[in-house]
Each structure stands twice: as structure tokens, then as C-alpha cells.
Amino acid sequence: MAKELKELTSRSENYSQWYQDLVIKADLAENSAVRGCMVIKPYGYAIWEKMQRQLDDMFKETGHVNAYFPLFIPKSFLSKEAAHVEGFAKECAVVTHYRLKNDPNGGGVIVDPDAKLEEELIVRPTSETIIWNTYKNWIQSYRDLPILCNQWANVVRWEMRTRLFLRTAEFLWQEGHTAHATSGEAEAEARQMLEVYATFVEEFMALPVHKGVKSASERFAGAVDTYTIEAMMQDGKALQSGTSHFLGQNFAKAFDVTFTSKEGKQEHVWATSWGVSTRLIGALIMAHSDDNGLVLPPKLAPYQVVIVPIYRNDEQLAQINEKVAGIVKNLKSLGVSVKYDNSDNKKPGWKFAEYELKGVPVRLAMGGRDLESNTIEVARRDTLTKETRSCDDIEQYIKDLLDEIQQNIYQKAFDFREKTTQVVDSYADFKVKIEDGGFILAHWDGTAETEELIKDETKATIRCIPLEGDKTPGVCMVTGKPSTQRVLFARAY
RNA sequence: CGGGGUGUAGCACAGUCCGGUUAGUGUGCCUGGUUUGGGACCAGGAGGUCGGGAGUUCGAAUCUCUCCACCCCGACCA
């Protein structure tokens, strides 16, 4: 079994340190020379690429197309939607000049004071404003609708405190921005994309989520309704993993985007926006990994299988190379991504530890003994178990095993979530149970005051008002006033 | 932005309180050899603006001021 990894803090010892260590040791990302901004390293970026490819396919399947809008937003645009500016103003990077010059006092380069911009540019924290300013010109008639655009981009939010993947000043994401003729159609779009996100996170990230709607105070700045998927991390804190907003006519009104309806009337356009970010990588890490390192679900692992040869001399290596080549070929033809690591500058033991740390779902090892007996050693990352099997039909076995691992990782996360979800009826009980971590289902009177009180006293927030599950009415655990259904509480990232 | 901590070789750290030879240790790296079924061993070698700047001093990794970065706990947030 794996030796205790040097320098990887255990989860029980210090969960955030474990997370931090893991991101670095598994070579996913590192802090950069720029405050709050990370360098995503090749292995981490490979995971993002897998996520992107899958999500992009799902967006295309639901009728969306990709486009690209500017990084910079004129300052005046941001202030057109009152709630929006209120929500983002405090965390915007601002471009004020367009030129540098040599310091006449010899101190390198300085900002040229003569190159001040007439109007400052905001580095986008999100693109609703620049996009709706653009859509204004694209939309005249109901025939121009719907517009179903997505963009893959980077955005900047000047956060006070950052953590690799979970919260960085710059992050990568996709943002969908759609325009519709009717409220119902926009609402359906927002709900559809929430489903797309939930499907992606559950099926590919192997992470169960609660779908729901945000309370007013947790709503996106400028939205009428914010839909969310909420996942549970191993330390008992919830992570908002994707959001889809029904924006009503707020942005259409702010940017004066109207169309002529079939009936010949001028109407404001209805909108949605929806996004997921590199934060998902943080969720992936925190949900499944263990004290030995990453555990990646096969569907998102940069490579699903790694093969390590064990040999005493060049002749034996040549024999193993030949034997493994056939297996690699067959695995690839079954659609399995595989890396054969026969590099001579690392020892097998080192490779075992390394790929375990990097979360490769299946590791195969072939040595002299296996050559003799036509066998191969199969090691699972999720259970850390090993078995020796015949090479006959090993490829199909591996393919099936990958499905099983995907399922097992999901099941483990699901069981954990269920185990850590509690139903609570009294506020006194809530205050006790919230200390256990996990989700709490409780009745709430629907007011911001009660929500605020709970947050102040317990640090727990309403993650969402679930769309599915028990809808039985009751009474608020704090005020005793009527409640239409239980809502989902947790402490959150 | 408030409180706390850290910054010395690629990485992890000691040395700082109490200023004084040539700044150490582990690991990693390079060379040679032996090894290879869970992070190998021996021998030799290279590698440092002690986070940046200013100051005190005959002398600063060490004292003072200042700036910067990172981590932890808060407030804010995807």
C-alpha cells in the first residue's frame, strides 16, 4: 500500500492545508507573481480542457453557439444596471492609462500621465453589460430571437482573499448570454442550463448536486432569479458549483434592447446568463481526493490508465515494450486514454507514488513475472486495491473497470452527502447540528431578516430552495411563521 | 481591509531573540557506478542579490523603518 506521502498534509490534520498542498504537489496549479492570480499548470489545464470539451458539446447540443466579447468594458456600461454595479463595483480592476514611458528620473518605466483614458475601462468581472450593449444592435424583430451565445473567457474579480481554483482574482469560465422574446422562454432556458450543469457535474465530475433557486440576498446582481447547483465537500462545507440566472428584462431595460413582436408591439427582450468556472476543478479535488493525493473520475482524468514497466535490463524492457504496445493499441481503440511510462529516469516505485498523487484512475504494471505468466497487475486509485490478472481480454476489463470506478466515486460522494445531511426542526437543534458540517434541511419564513440572523449567529447560509424533494409546508424554525417548504442550509465556500 | 504567521539554494527548513570567520542541514539537481514488483544506494560535484528598498553600525540574514508576496482566521465573493 502507498507509503505516507511526504509533505502532503492529511485532511483530518488541516483540511485547507491538505487542499493547498494537493494542488501544488499534484502539479495542477501554483501561485504566480501576480497577486491573487494563479498559473494553471499543464496537468491542471488538461482537466479544464476535458471539462470544456464536454460542456461545450452539451451547449452545442442544446442549440448554443460560441462567440467572443471584449475583455474591457467602458465604465459607464457597468453603472447602467443599478443592482449589477452595486454587486460588482467593489471588486473591479480598472484601466486608466494606455501608455508607459521611461522614467525621466531613471526608475525604469512609469505610467505616462499624458496617456490618461477619456473613460476608464473595467476589466470584465462578467460580461452582461458589454454583451447587452452589443445585443441592442443585433435585435430589432422577434425574428432575431432567440440569441443563444456562449463565450469561453477569463474574468477578473479583485477578491480580498484568494485560494487556488476556488477563488482567484482572475479565473477562466464560460458565460452563456441568451435573449428571448418571452419571459417563459427565458425562464425555461435558465432552467435548461441548470439541468445541463447538474448533468455534467453528476455524470462527469461524479459529484451529486442539489438543484435549487437562490434566496433574494444570494441572488446574482441584476437577476430576477438565480438557479444554482450546490455540492458538498469532504469537510462539510458546501460549494456553489454553477449558476444560471433568469435576468427578466433588467438588462434589456438598462441597455434599451427592444424588439417588435409578431403583433407589432415594441417590447423589451428577456434574458438569461449562466456560467461555470475553473472553480469546478476545486470542487473536483475537494470532493473525491484523499490523503494519498488526487482521485480523478475517469471521465475527466487527463489519462485514464497509466502503464508502468518493471524491468532488470534493456532486453527485458524491450520485451515488455512489445507486449504493452498491443495493450495500448487495444485500449485506445476502445476509447480509453492511456499513458505508457517507460521513461528510464524514474524507478517504478517512484512512478507508482507519482501517479497515485496525480489521481490516475487505473495503473497497470508489467514486469518479468508477468511476462512469464501472461499477466498484468491492475491497481485502482479509488479503492487503492491491486490484483493480478491475465492479459487475455484485459482491455475490455479495464474499460468496464473505468465505468465501475466512475460509478463508485459518485456513490461514495453521494453516500457522504446523504450521511451528512440532517433534517432539523428547531433553531436550537440547528445551532448544534450545523457544527457537524453538511447540509441541513429546515423551514424558513422566507424573509431576509431571518436569513441574516441565521447567518450572523451560525455562519450558515441558505444554499438554495430545492427544486426537487419534499415540498411539505411547515413553520419557520426561528420565527414560527409559515414556511412553504424546507430549504437547504450549510456553511459554504 | 482587520487580526495572526511566514519569506534564507529548485523544494522543505535551521541560524535572527543576544550583529562578528568562508551562511548550514535534508531533499532535489549534475557526473560515475551498483540497482529497478511502492518514492533505491555509494562516491564525487554544482547551486545563495538571506523577499525588495532605505537606515543604524567598523561590520547586518540578524537591529530600525518601509514596501511586496504568500499562508491561516474574519468581512466580501463564483
CSV table of N, CA, C and O in Angstrom, one decimal, chain A residues 382-448:
chain,number,residue,atom,x,y,z
A,382,ASP,N,-9.2,4.6,-6.8
A,382,ASP,CA,-10.3,4.9,-5.9
A,382,ASP,C,-10.3,4.0,-4.6
A,382,ASP,O,-10.6,4.5,-3.5
A,383,THR,N,-10.0,2.8,-4.8
A,383,THR,CA,-10.0,1.9,-3.6
A,383,THR,C,-8.6,1.5,-3.1
A,383,THR,O,-8.5,0.9,-2.1
A,384,LEU,N,-7.6,1.9,-3.9
A,384,LEU,CA,-6.2,1.5,-3.6
A,384,LEU,C,-6.0,0.0,-3.5
A,384,LEU,O,-5.1,-0.4,-2.8
A,385,THR,N,-6.8,-0.7,-4.3
A,385,THR,CA,-6.6,-2.2,-4.3
A,385,THR,C,-5.8,-2.6,-5.6
A,385,THR,O,-5.9,-1.9,-6.6
A,386,LYS,N,-5.2,-3.8,-5.4
A,386,LYS,CA,-4.4,-4.3,-6.5
A,386,LYS,C,-4.8,-5.7,-6.8
A,386,LYS,O,-5.1,-6.5,-5.9
A,387,GLU,N,-4.7,-6.2,-8.0
A,387,GLU,CA,-5.0,-7.6,-8.4
A,387,GLU,C,-4.1,-7.9,-9.6
A,387,GLU,O,-3.8,-7.0,-10.4
A,388,THR,N,-3.8,-9.1,-9.7
A,388,THR,CA,-3.0,-9.6,-10.9
A,388,THR,C,-4.0,-10.4,-11.8
A,388,THR,O,-4.7,-11.3,-11.3
A,389,ARG,N,-4.0,-10.0,-13.0
A,389,ARG,CA,-5.0,-10.7,-14.0
A,389,ARG,C,-4.3,-11.1,-15.2
A,389,ARG,O,-3.2,-10.6,-15.6
A,390,SER,N,-4.9,-12.0,-15.9
A,390,SER,CA,-4.4,-12.5,-17.2
A,390,SER,C,-4.6,-11.4,-18.2
A,390,SER,O,-5.5,-10.5,-18.1
A,391,CYS,N,-3.7,-11.3,-19.1
A,391,CYS,CA,-3.7,-10.3,-20.2
A,391,CYS,C,-4.8,-10.5,-21.2
A,391,CYS,O,-5.2,-9.7,-22.0
A,392,ASP,N,-5.4,-11.7,-21.2
A,392,ASP,CA,-6.4,-12.0,-22.1
A,392,ASP,C,-7.6,-11.2,-21.9
A,392,ASP,O,-8.2,-11.1,-20.8
A,393,ASP,N,-8.0,-10.4,-22.9
A,393,ASP,CA,-9.2,-9.6,-22.8
A,393,ASP,C,-9.1,-8.5,-21.7
A,393,ASP,O,-10.1,-8.0,-21.2
A,394,ILE,N,-7.9,-8.2,-21.4
A,394,ILE,CA,-7.7,-7.2,-20.3
A,394,ILE,C,-8.2,-5.8,-20.7
A,394,ILE,O,-8.7,-5.1,-19.8
A,395,GLU,N,-8.2,-5.5,-22.0
A,395,GLU,CA,-8.7,-4.2,-22.4
A,395,GLU,C,-10.2,-3.9,-22.1
A,395,GLU,O,-10.5,-2.9,-21.6
A,396,GLN,N,-11.0,-4.9,-22.4
A,396,GLN,CA,-12.4,-4.8,-22.1
A,396,GLN,C,-12.6,-4.7,-20.6
A,396,GLN,O,-13.4,-3.9,-20.1
A,397,TYR,N,-11.8,-5.5,-19.8
A,397,TYR,CA,-11.9,-5.5,-18.4
A,397,TYR,C,-11.6,-4.1,-17.9
A,397,TYR,O,-12.3,-3.6,-17.0
A,398,ILE,N,-10.6,-3.4,-18.4
A,398,ILE,CA,-10.2,-2.1,-18.0
A,398,ILE,C,-11.3,-1.1,-18.3
A,398,ILE,O,-11.6,-0.2,-17.5
A,399,LYS,N,-11.8,-1.2,-19.5
A,399,LYS,CA,-12.9,-0.3,-19.9
A,399,LYS,C,-14.1,-0.4,-18.9
A,399,LYS,O,-14.6,0.6,-18.5
A,400,ASP,N,-14.4,-1.6,-18.6
A,400,ASP,CA,-15.5,-1.8,-17.7
A,400,ASP,C,-15.2,-1.3,-16.3
A,400,ASP,O,-16.0,-0.7,-15.5
A,401,LEU,N,-13.9,-1.5,-15.9
A,401,LEU,CA,-13.4,-1.1,-14.6
A,401,LEU,C,-13.5,0.4,-14.5
A,401,LEU,O,-13.9,1.0,-13.4
A,402,LEU,N,-13.2,1.1,-15.5
A,402,LEU,CA,-13.2,2.6,-15.5
A,402,LEU,C,-14.7,3.1,-15.2
A,402,LEU,O,-14.9,4.0,-14.5
A,403,ASP,N,-15.6,2.4,-15.9
A,403,ASP,CA,-17.0,2.7,-15.6
A,403,ASP,C,-17.4,2.5,-14.2
A,403,ASP,O,-18.1,3.3,-13.5
A,404,GLU,N,-16.9,1.4,-13.7
A,404,GLU,CA,-17.2,1.0,-12.3
A,404,GLU,C,-16.6,2.0,-11.3
A,404,GLU,O,-17.2,2.4,-10.3
A,405,ILE,N,-15.3,2.5,-11.6
A,405,ILE,CA,-14.7,3.5,-10.8
A,405,ILE,C,-15.5,4.8,-10.8
A,405,ILE,O,-15.7,5.4,-9.8
A,406,GLN,N,-15.9,5.2,-12.0
A,406,GLN,CA,-16.7,6.4,-12.1
A,406,GLN,C,-17.9,6.3,-11.2
A,406,GLN,O,-18.2,7.2,-10.5
A,407,GLN,N,-18.6,5.2,-11.3
A,407,GLN,CA,-19.8,4.9,-10.5
A,407,GLN,C,-19.5,4.9,-9.0
A,407,GLN,O,-20.2,5.5,-8.2
A,408,ASN,N,-18.4,4.3,-8.7
A,408,ASN,CA,-18.0,4.1,-7.3
A,408,ASN,C,-17.7,5.5,-6.6
A,408,ASN,O,-18.1,5.7,-5.5
A,409,ILE,N,-17.0,6.3,-7.4
A,409,ILE,CA,-16.6,7.6,-6.9
A,409,ILE,C,-17.9,8.4,-6.6
A,409,ILE,O,-18.0,9.1,-5.6
A,410,TYR,N,-18.8,8.3,-7.6
A,410,TYR,CA,-20.1,9.1,-7.4
A,410,TYR,C,-20.8,8.6,-6.2
A,410,TYR,O,-21.3,9.3,-5.4
A,411,GLN,N,-20.9,7.2,-6.1
A,411,GLN,CA,-21.6,6.6,-5.0
A,411,GLN,C,-21.1,7.1,-3.6
A,411,GLN,O,-21.8,7.4,-2.7
A,412,LYS,N,-19.8,7.1,-3.6
A,412,LYS,CA,-19.1,7.5,-2.3
A,412,LYS,C,-19.4,8.9,-2.0
A,412,LYS,O,-19.7,9.2,-0.8
A,413,ALA,N,-19.4,9.8,-3.0
A,413,ALA,CA,-19.7,11.2,-2.7
A,413,ALA,C,-21.2,11.3,-2.3
A,413,ALA,O,-21.6,12.1,-1.5
A,414,PHE,N,-22.0,10.5,-3.0
A,414,PHE,CA,-23.5,10.5,-2.7
A,414,PHE,C,-23.7,10.1,-1.3
A,414,PHE,O,-24.5,10.7,-0.5
A,415,ASP,N,-23.1,9.0,-0.9
A,415,ASP,CA,-23.3,8.5,0.4
A,415,ASP,C,-22.8,9.5,1.5
A,415,ASP,O,-23.5,9.6,2.5
A,416,PHE,N,-21.7,10.1,1.2
A,416,PHE,CA,-21.2,11.1,2.1
A,416,PHE,C,-22.2,12.2,2.3
A,416,PHE,O,-22.5,12.7,3.4
A,417,ARG,N,-22.7,12.7,1.2
A,417,ARG,CA,-23.7,13.8,1.3
A,417,ARG,C,-24.9,13.4,2.1
A,417,ARG,O,-25.4,14.2,2.9
A,418,GLU,N,-25.4,12.2,1.8
A,418,GLU,CA,-26.6,11.8,2.5
A,418,GLU,C,-26.4,11.6,4.0
A,418,GLU,O,-27.2,12.0,4.8
A,419,LYS,N,-25.2,11.1,4.3
A,419,LYS,CA,-24.8,10.8,5.7
A,419,LYS,C,-24.7,12.2,6.4
A,419,LYS,O,-25.0,12.2,7.6
A,420,THR,N,-24.3,13.2,5.7
A,420,THR,CA,-24.0,14.5,6.4
A,420,THR,C,-25.2,15.5,6.2
A,420,THR,O,-25.0,16.6,6.5
A,421,THR,N,-26.3,15.0,5.7
A,421,THR,CA,-27.5,15.8,5.5
A,421,THR,C,-28.4,15.6,6.7
A,421,THR,O,-28.7,14.4,7.0
A,422,GLN,N,-28.9,16.6,7.4
A,422,GLN,CA,-29.8,16.4,8.5
A,422,GLN,C,-31.0,17.2,8.3
A,422,GLN,O,-31.0,18.3,7.7
A,423,VAL,N,-32.1,16.7,8.9
A,423,VAL,CA,-33.4,17.4,8.9
A,423,VAL,C,-33.6,18.0,10.3
A,423,VAL,O,-33.5,17.2,11.2
A,424,VAL,N,-33.8,19.3,10.3
A,424,VAL,CA,-33.9,19.9,11.7
A,424,VAL,C,-35.1,20.8,11.8
A,424,VAL,O,-35.6,21.4,10.8
A,425,ASP,N,-35.7,20.7,13.0
A,425,ASP,CA,-37.0,21.5,13.1
A,425,ASP,C,-36.9,22.7,14.1
A,425,ASP,O,-37.7,23.6,14.0
A,426,SER,N,-35.9,22.6,15.0
A,426,SER,CA,-35.8,23.7,16.0
A,426,SER,C,-34.5,24.5,15.8
A,426,SER,O,-33.5,23.8,15.4
A,427,TYR,N,-34.5,25.7,16.0
A,427,TYR,CA,-33.3,26.6,15.8
A,427,TYR,C,-32.2,26.2,16.8
A,427,TYR,O,-31.0,26.2,16.4
A,428,ALA,N,-32.6,25.8,18.0
A,428,ALA,CA,-31.6,25.3,19.0
A,428,ALA,C,-30.9,24.1,18.4
A,428,ALA,O,-29.7,24.0,18.5
A,429,ASP,N,-31.7,23.2,17.9
A,429,ASP,CA,-31.1,22.0,17.3
A,429,ASP,C,-30.2,22.3,16.1
A,429,ASP,O,-29.1,21.8,15.9
A,430,PHE,N,-30.7,23.3,15.3
A,430,PHE,CA,-29.9,23.7,14.1
A,430,PHE,C,-28.5,24.2,14.5
A,430,PHE,O,-27.5,23.9,13.9
A,431,LYS,N,-28.5,25.0,15.6
A,431,LYS,CA,-27.2,25.6,16.1
A,431,LYS,C,-26.2,24.5,16.5
A,431,LYS,O,-25.0,24.7,16.3
A,432,VAL,N,-26.8,23.4,17.0
A,432,VAL,CA,-25.9,22.3,17.4
A,432,VAL,C,-25.4,21.5,16.1
A,432,VAL,O,-24.3,21.3,15.9
A,433,LYS,N,-26.4,21.2,15.3
A,433,LYS,CA,-26.1,20.3,14.2
A,433,LYS,C,-25.3,21.0,13.1
A,433,LYS,O,-24.6,20.3,12.4
A,434,ILE,N,-25.4,22.3,13.0
A,434,ILE,CA,-24.6,23.0,12.0
A,434,ILE,C,-23.1,22.8,12.2
A,434,ILE,O,-22.3,22.8,11.3
A,435,GLU,N,-22.7,22.6,13.5
A,435,GLU,CA,-21.3,22.3,13.8
A,435,GLU,C,-20.8,21.0,13.2
A,435,GLU,O,-19.6,20.9,13.1
A,436,ASP,N,-21.7,20.1,12.9
A,436,ASP,CA,-21.3,18.8,12.3
A,436,ASP,C,-20.8,19.0,10.8
A,436,ASP,O,-20.3,18.1,10.2
A,437,GLY,N,-21.2,20.1,10.2
A,437,GLY,CA,-21.0,20.3,8.8
A,437,GLY,C,-22.1,19.6,8.0
A,437,GLY,O,-23.0,19.0,8.6
A,438,GLY,N,-22.0,19.7,6.7
A,438,GLY,CA,-23.0,19.0,5.9
A,438,GLY,C,-24.2,20.0,5.7
A,438,GLY,O,-24.3,21.1,6.2
A,439,PHE,N,-25.2,19.4,4.9
A,439,PHE,CA,-26.4,20.2,4.7
A,439,PHE,C,-27.4,20.0,5.8
A,439,PHE,O,-27.5,18.9,6.4
A,440,ILE,N,-28.2,21.0,6.0
A,440,ILE,CA,-29.4,20.9,6.9
A,440,ILE,C,-30.6,21.4,6.2
A,440,ILE,O,-30.6,22.4,5.5
A,441,LEU,N,-31.6,20.6,6.2
A,441,LEU,CA,-32.9,20.9,5.7
A,441,LEU,C,-33.8,21.4,6.8
A,441,LEU,O,-34.1,20.7,7.8
A,442,ALA,N,-34.3,22.7,6.6
A,442,ALA,CA,-35.1,23.3,7.7
A,442,ALA,C,-36.0,24.3,7.1
A,442,ALA,O,-35.9,24.7,6.0
A,443,HIS,N,-37.1,24.6,7.9
A,443,HIS,CA,-38.1,25.5,7.4
A,443,HIS,C,-37.6,27.0,7.8
A,443,HIS,O,-37.0,27.2,8.8
A,444,TRP,N,-38.0,27.8,6.8
A,444,TRP,CA,-37.6,29.2,6.9
A,444,TRP,C,-38.8,30.1,6.4
A,444,TRP,O,-39.5,29.7,5.5
A,445,ASP,N,-38.9,31.2,7.1
A,445,ASP,CA,-40.1,32.0,6.8
A,445,ASP,C,-40.0,32.8,5.5
A,445,ASP,O,-41.0,33.6,5.2
A,446,GLY,N,-38.9,32.7,4.8
A,446,GLY,CA,-38.8,33.4,3.5
A,446,GLY,C,-38.4,34.9,3.6
A,446,GLY,O,-38.2,35.6,2.6
A,447,THR,N,-38.1,35.4,4.8
A,447,THR,CA,-37.6,36.8,5.0
A,447,THR,C,-36.1,36.9,5.0
A,447,THR,O,-35.4,36.0,5.5
A,448,ALA,N,-35.6,38.0,4.5
A,448,ALA,CA,-34.2,38.3,4.5
A,448,ALA,C,-33.7,38.5,5.9
A,448,ALA,O,-32.6,38.1,6.3
